[in-house]
Coordinates of C-alpha atoms in Angstrom, one line a residue:
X1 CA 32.7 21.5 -0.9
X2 CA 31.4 18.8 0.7
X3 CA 30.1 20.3 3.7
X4 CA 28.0 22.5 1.3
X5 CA 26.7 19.2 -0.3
X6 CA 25.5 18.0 3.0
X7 CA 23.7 21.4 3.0
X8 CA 21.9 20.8 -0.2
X9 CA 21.2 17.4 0.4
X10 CA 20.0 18.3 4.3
X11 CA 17.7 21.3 2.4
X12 CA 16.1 18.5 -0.7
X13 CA 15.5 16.1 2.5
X14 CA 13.5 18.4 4.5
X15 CA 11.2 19.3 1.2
X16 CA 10.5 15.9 0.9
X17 CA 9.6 15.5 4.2
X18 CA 6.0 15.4 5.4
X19 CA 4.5 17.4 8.7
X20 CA 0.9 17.2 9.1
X21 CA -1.0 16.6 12.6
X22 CA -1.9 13.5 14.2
X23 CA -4.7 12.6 16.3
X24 CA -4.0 9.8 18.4
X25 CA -6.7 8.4 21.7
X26 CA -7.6 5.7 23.4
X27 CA -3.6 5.5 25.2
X28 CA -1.9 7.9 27.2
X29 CA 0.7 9.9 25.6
X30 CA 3.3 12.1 25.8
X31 CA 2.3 16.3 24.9
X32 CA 4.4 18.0 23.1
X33 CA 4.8 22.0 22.6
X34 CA 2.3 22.7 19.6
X35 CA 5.0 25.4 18.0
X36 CA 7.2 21.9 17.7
X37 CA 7.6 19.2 15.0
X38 CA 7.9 15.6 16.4
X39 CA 10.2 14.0 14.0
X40 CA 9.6 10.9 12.8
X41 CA 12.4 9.0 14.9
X42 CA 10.7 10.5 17.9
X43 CA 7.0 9.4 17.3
X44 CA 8.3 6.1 16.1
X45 CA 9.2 5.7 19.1
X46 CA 6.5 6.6 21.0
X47 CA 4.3 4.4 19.1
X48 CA 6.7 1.6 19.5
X49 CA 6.0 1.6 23.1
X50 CA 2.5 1.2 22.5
X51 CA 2.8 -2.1 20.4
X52 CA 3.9 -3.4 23.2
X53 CA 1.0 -3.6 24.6
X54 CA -1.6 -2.1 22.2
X55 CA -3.1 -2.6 19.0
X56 CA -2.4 0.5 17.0
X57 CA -5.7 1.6 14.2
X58 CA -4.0 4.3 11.9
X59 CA -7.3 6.3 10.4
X60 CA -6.0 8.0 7.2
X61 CA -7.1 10.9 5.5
X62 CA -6.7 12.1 2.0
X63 CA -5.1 15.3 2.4
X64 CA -5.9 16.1 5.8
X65 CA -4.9 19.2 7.7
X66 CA -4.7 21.2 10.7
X67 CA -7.9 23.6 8.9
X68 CA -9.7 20.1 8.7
X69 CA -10.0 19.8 13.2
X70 CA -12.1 23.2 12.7
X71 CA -14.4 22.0 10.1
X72 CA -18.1 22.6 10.9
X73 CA -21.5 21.8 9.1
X74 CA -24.3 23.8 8.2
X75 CA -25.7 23.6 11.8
X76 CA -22.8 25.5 12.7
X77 CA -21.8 21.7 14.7
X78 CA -18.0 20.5 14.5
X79 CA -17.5 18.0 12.3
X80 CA -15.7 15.6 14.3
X81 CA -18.5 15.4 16.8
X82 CA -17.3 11.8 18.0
X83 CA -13.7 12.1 18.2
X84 CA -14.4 15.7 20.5
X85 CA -15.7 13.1 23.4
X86 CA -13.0 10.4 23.7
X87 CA -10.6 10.1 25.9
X88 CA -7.5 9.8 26.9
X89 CA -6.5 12.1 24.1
X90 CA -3.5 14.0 22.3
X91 CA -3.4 16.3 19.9
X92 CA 0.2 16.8 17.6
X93 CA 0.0 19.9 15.6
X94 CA 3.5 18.8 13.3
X95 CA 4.6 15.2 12.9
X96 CA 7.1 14.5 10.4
X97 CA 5.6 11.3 8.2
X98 CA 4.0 9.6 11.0
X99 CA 2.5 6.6 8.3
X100 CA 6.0 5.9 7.6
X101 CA 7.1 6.2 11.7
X102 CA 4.3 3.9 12.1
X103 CA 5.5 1.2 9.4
X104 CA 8.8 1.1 10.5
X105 CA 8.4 0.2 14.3
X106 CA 5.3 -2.2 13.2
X107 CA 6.6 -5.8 12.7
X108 CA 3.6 -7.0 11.7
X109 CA 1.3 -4.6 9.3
X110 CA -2.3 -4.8 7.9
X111 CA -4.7 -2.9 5.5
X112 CA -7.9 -2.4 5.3
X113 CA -10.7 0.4 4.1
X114 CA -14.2 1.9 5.0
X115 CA -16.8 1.7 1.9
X116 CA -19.2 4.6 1.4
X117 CA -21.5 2.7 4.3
X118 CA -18.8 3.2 6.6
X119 CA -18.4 -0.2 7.6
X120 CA -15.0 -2.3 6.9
X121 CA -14.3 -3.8 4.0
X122 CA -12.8 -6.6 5.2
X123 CA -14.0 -7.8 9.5
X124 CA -10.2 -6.9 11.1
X125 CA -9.1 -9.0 14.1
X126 CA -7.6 -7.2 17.4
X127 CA -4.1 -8.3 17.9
X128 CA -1.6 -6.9 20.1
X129 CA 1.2 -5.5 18.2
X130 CA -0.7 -5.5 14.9
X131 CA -0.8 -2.3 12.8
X132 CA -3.7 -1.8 10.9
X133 CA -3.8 0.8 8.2
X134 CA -7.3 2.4 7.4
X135 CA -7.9 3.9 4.4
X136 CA -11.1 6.0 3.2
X137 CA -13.4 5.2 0.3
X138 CA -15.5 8.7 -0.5
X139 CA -18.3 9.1 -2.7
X140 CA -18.5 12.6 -4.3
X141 CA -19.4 14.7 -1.9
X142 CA -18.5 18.5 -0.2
X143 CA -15.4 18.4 2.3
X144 CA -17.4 18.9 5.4
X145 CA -20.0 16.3 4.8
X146 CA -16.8 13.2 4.0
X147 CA -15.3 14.7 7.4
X148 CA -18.3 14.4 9.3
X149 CA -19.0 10.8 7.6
X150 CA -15.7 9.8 8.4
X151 CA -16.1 11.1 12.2
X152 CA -19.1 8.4 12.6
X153 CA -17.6 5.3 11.1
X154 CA -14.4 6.4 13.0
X155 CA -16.8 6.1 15.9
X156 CA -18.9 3.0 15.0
X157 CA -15.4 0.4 14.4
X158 CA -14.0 1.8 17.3
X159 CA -16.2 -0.2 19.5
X160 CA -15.8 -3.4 17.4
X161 CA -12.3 -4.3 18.7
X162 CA -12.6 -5.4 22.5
X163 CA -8.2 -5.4 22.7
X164 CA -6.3 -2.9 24.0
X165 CA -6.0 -0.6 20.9
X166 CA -4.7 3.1 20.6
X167 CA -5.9 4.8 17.1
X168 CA -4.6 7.4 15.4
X169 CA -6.1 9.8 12.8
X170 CA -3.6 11.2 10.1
X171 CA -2.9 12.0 7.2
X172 CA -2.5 10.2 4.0
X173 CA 1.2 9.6 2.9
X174 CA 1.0 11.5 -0.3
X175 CA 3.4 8.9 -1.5
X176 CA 2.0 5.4 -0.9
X177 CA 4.2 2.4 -0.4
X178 CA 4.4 -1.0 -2.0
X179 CA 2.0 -2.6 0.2
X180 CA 0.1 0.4 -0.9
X181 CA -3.4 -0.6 -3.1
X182 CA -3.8 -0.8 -6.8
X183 CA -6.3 1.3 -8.4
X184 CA -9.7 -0.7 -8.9
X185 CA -10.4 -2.4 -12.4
X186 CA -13.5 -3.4 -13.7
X187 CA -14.7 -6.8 -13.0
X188 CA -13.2 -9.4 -16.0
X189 CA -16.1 -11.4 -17.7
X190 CA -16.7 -14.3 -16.6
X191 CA -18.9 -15.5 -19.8
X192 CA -17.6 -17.9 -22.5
X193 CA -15.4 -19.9 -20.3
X194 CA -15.2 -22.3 -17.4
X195 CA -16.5 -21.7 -13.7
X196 CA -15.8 -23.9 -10.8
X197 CA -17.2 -22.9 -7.0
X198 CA -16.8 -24.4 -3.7
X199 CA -19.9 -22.9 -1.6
X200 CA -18.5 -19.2 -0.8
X201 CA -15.2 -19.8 0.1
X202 CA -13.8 -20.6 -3.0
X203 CA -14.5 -19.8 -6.8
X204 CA -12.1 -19.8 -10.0
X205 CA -12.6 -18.7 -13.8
X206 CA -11.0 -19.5 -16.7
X207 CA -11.7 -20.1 -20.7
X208 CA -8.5 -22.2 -20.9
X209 CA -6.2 -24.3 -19.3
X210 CA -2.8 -25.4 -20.8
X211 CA 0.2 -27.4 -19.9
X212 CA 3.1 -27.1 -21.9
X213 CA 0.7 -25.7 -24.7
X214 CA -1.5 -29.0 -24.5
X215 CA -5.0 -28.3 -23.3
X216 CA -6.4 -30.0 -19.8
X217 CA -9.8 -31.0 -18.8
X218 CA -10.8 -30.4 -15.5
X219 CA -13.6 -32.4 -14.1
X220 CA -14.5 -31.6 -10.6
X221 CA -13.1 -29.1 -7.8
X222 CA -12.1 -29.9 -4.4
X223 CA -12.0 -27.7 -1.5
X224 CA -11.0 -29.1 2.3
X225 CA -10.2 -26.8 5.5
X226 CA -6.8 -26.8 6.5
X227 CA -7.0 -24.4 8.7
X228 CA -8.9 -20.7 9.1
X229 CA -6.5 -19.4 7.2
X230 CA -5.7 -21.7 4.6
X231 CA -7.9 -24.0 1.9
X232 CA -6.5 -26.8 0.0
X233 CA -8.2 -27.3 -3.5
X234 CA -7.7 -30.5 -6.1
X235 CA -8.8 -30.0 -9.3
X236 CA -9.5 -33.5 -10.7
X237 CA -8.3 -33.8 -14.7
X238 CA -9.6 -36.1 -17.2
X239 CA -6.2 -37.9 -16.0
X240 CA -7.1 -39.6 -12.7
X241 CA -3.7 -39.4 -11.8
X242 CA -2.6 -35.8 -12.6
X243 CA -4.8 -33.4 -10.5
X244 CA -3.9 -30.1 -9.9
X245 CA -3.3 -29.3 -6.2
X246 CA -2.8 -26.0 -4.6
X247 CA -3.3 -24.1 -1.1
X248 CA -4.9 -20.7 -1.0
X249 CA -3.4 -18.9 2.2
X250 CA -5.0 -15.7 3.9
X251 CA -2.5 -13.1 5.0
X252 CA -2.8 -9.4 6.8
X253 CA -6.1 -9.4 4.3
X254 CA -4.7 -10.9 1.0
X255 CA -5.4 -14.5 -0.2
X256 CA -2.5 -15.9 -2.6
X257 CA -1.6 -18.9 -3.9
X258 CA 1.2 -21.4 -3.2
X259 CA 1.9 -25.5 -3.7
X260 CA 0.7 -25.0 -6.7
X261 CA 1.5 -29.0 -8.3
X262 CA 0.8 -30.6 -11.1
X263 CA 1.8 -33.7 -13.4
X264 CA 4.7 -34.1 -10.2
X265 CA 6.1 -30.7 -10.9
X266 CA 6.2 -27.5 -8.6
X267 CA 5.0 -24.2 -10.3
X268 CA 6.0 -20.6 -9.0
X269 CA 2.6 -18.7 -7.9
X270 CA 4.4 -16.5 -5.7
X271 CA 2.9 -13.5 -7.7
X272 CA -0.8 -14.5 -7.3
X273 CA -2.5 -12.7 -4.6
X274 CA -5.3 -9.9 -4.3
X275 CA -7.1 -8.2 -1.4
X276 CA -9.6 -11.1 0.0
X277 CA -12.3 -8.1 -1.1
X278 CA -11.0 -8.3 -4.7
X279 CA -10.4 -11.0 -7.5
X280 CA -7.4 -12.1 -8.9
X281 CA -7.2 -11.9 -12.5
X282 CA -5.1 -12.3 -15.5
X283 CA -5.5 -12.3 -19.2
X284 CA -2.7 -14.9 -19.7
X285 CA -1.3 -16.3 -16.8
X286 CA 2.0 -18.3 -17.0
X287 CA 3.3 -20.2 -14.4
X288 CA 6.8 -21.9 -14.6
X289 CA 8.3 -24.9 -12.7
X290 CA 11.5 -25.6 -11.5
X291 CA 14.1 -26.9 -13.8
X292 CA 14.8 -30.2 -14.2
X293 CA 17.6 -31.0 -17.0
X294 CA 17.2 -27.7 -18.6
X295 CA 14.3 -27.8 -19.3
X296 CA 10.9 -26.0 -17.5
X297 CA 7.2 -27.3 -17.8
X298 CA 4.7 -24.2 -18.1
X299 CA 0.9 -24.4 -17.0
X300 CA -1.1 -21.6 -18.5
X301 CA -4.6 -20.1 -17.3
X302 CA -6.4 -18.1 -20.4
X303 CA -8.7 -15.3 -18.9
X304 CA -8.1 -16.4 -15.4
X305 CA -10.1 -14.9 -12.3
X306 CA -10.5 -16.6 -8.8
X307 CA -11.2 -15.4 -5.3
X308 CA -11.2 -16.7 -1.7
X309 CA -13.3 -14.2 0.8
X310 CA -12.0 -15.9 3.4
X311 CA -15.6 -14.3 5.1
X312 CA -18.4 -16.4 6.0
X313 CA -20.8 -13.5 5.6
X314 CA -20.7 -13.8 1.6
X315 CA -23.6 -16.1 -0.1
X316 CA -23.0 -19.3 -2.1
X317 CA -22.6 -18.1 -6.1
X318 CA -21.2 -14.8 -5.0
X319 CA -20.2 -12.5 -7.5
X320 CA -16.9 -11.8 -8.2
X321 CA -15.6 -9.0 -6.4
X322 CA -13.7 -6.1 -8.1
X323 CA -10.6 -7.0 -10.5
X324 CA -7.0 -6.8 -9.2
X325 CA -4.9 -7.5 -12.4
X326 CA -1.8 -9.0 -13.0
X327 CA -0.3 -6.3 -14.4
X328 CA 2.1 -4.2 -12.5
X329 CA 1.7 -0.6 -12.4
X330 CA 5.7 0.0 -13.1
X331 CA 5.9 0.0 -17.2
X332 CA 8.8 0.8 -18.9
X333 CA 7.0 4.6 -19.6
X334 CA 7.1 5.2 -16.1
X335 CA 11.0 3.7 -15.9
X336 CA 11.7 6.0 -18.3
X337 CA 9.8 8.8 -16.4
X338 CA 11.7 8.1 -13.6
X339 CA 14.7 8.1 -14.5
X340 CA 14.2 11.2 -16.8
X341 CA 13.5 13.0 -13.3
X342 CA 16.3 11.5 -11.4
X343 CA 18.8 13.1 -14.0
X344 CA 16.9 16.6 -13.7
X345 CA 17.7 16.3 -10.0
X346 CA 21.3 14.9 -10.4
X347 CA 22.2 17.9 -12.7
X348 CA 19.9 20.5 -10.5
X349 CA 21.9 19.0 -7.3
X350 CA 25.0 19.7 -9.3
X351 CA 24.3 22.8 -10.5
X352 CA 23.4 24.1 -6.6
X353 CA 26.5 22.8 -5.4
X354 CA 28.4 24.8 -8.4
X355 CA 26.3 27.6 -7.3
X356 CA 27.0 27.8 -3.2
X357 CA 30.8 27.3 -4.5
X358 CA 31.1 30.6 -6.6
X359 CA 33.5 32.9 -4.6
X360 CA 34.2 36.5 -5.0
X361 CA 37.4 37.3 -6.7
X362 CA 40.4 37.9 -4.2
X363 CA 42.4 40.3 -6.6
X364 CA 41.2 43.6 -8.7
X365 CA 42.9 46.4 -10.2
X366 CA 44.9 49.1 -8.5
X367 CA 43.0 52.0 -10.2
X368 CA 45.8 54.5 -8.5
X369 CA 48.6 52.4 -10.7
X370 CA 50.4 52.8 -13.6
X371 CA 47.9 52.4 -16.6
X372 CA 49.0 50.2 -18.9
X373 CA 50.1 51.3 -22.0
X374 CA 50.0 49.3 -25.3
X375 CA 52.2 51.1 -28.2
X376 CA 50.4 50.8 -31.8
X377 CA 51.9 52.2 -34.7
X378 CA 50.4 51.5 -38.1
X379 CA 52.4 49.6 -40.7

């Protein structure tokens, strides 16, 4: 029995399992046999090696596929005209989830995209050991033309990183992960309330501001450089001696918040952060302090939106970028639709294994025997 679980379990594992082709350049690799599937422990590997001493650039592409490397435009031209002259280069026809081979070797990840001009969203850094994540932004248009757009931007941020850097061009995990992105909102309106701005590195909206349900005036903002990738605000109150003080700290492309103190108490902001691309906001924003006797202070933002580029390219009074909102994506409908399908697959897994454990019957009738006989006699 339970070698013919292992079976089952061995056969659901290799469904979910993704194979699609990797191009990788700019680093010499290893060729492999193009009837073979490189498993994900064995290109994990491989690209491990090159973090030692490379910057790896993961291009992905929605839905991408070995058809896609003979895609050609109406001039009868390839559409991957760029990539067809770089070198060194090293085609896999079959790697098994190389997105995921690539996050688990990477100790230090980043994400970024290409808008419809083909530039990056946000200007990326070459690191050594860094692993950054390129994702595709398409406007609606035929297969061949995004492929061949794709091909020139591939071409044109390839020369902006002056590191050692091998890139790879893949395909889209079809299931993203948590650091995966949230789907665009509209931008929150920023009429009716209160602005404050801090030349373009800094701006924060809101059309309320609470502490333990009492309402605060804010006066003036503050903004000083700790660092490049950190920016110290004070928001001065009505009270001289009860600002509110917080950092904003630029990570692997996100800004969040943290230090957030007011009125001598320490508030959690662990959950505020957004893509430095995006703003943050919140319809009711609620932030908690530590206890102290049992009992917790609250200070609450009302219609809250605030972003730090972290990009000197962007103009004083910029507009806010698009809206990444406090709310999760995992409601208690998808729960629920979740755990509807993991009991489908417990009782499908069960019934298989009843299945492979049916067995023919060892004993049958000797039709050459003595027939039973079964006396009746009618009362």
């Amino acid at each position: 029995m339970l070698w013919k679980s292992l079976i089952a379990l061995c056969v659901i594992g290799a469904a979910v399992a993704e194979q699609t082709p990797v191009f990788l350049w700019g680093a010499n690799s290893v060729a492999k046999p193009s009837l073979k599937t490189v498993s994900q422990v064995e290109f994990a590997e491989q690209l491990a090696a090159l973090l030692e001493d490379h910057m790896v650039v993961a291009f992905e592409e929605n839905g991408l596929s070995s058809k896609d490397f003979l895609c050609s435009n109406s001039q009868a031209q390839s559409c991957y005209a760029q990539l067809q002259g770089v070198s060194p280069k090293t085609y896999y026809t079959s790697v098994e989830n190389p997105s995921e081979a690539l996050r688990s070797v990477a100790a230090k990840r980043e994400h970024n995209s290409i808008d419809a001009s083909g530039k990056l969203t946000t200007p990326a850094k070459c690191a050594v050991g860094t692993a950054l994540f390129v994702t595709f932004e398409d406007a609606a248009e035929s297969r061949e033309a995004s492929l061949e757009s794709h091909d020139a931007a591939i071409a044109a941020i390839s020369k902006q990183f002056e590191c050692k850097v091998a890139y790879l061009y893949l395909a889209a995990p079809s299931t993203a992960p948590v650091v995966q992105r949230r789907t665009r909102r509209d931008t929150a309106a920023t009429t009716g309330g209160i602005m404050w701005k801090s030349t373009n590195q800094f701006q924060i909206f809101y059309t309320a501001l609470l502490y333990n349900g009492n309402p605060i005036t804010v006066t003036d903002l503050k903004l000083s450089n700790a660092s490049s990738t950190k920016l110290s605000v004070v928001m001065d109150t009505s009270d001289a001696n009860k600002p509110i003080t917080f950092d904003v700290v630029y990570n692997g492309g996100y800004f969040s918040l943290s230090n957030l103190v007011y009125d001598n108490s320490n508030f959690r902001s662990s959950g505020v952060n957004a893509p430095t691309t995006f703003s943050y906001s919140c319809g009711n924003l609620t932030l908690e302090s530590s206890a102290v006797n049992n009992m917790y202070n609250t200070l609450s933002f009302k219609s809250l939106q605030l972003q730090a580029p972290f990009d000197g390219s962007y103009k004083e009074n910029f507009a806010f970028g698009d809206s990444w909102d406090c709310v999760g994506f995992v409601t208690p409908g998808i729960l629920m639709g979740l755990f509807v399908v993991l009991l489908l697959l417990v009782i499908m897994f069960v019934g298989v294994c009843w299945m492979m454990d049916i067995n023919t019957m060892d004993r049958f009738d000797d039709p050459k025997g003595k027939t039973i006989t079964i006396n009746a006699a009618a009362e």
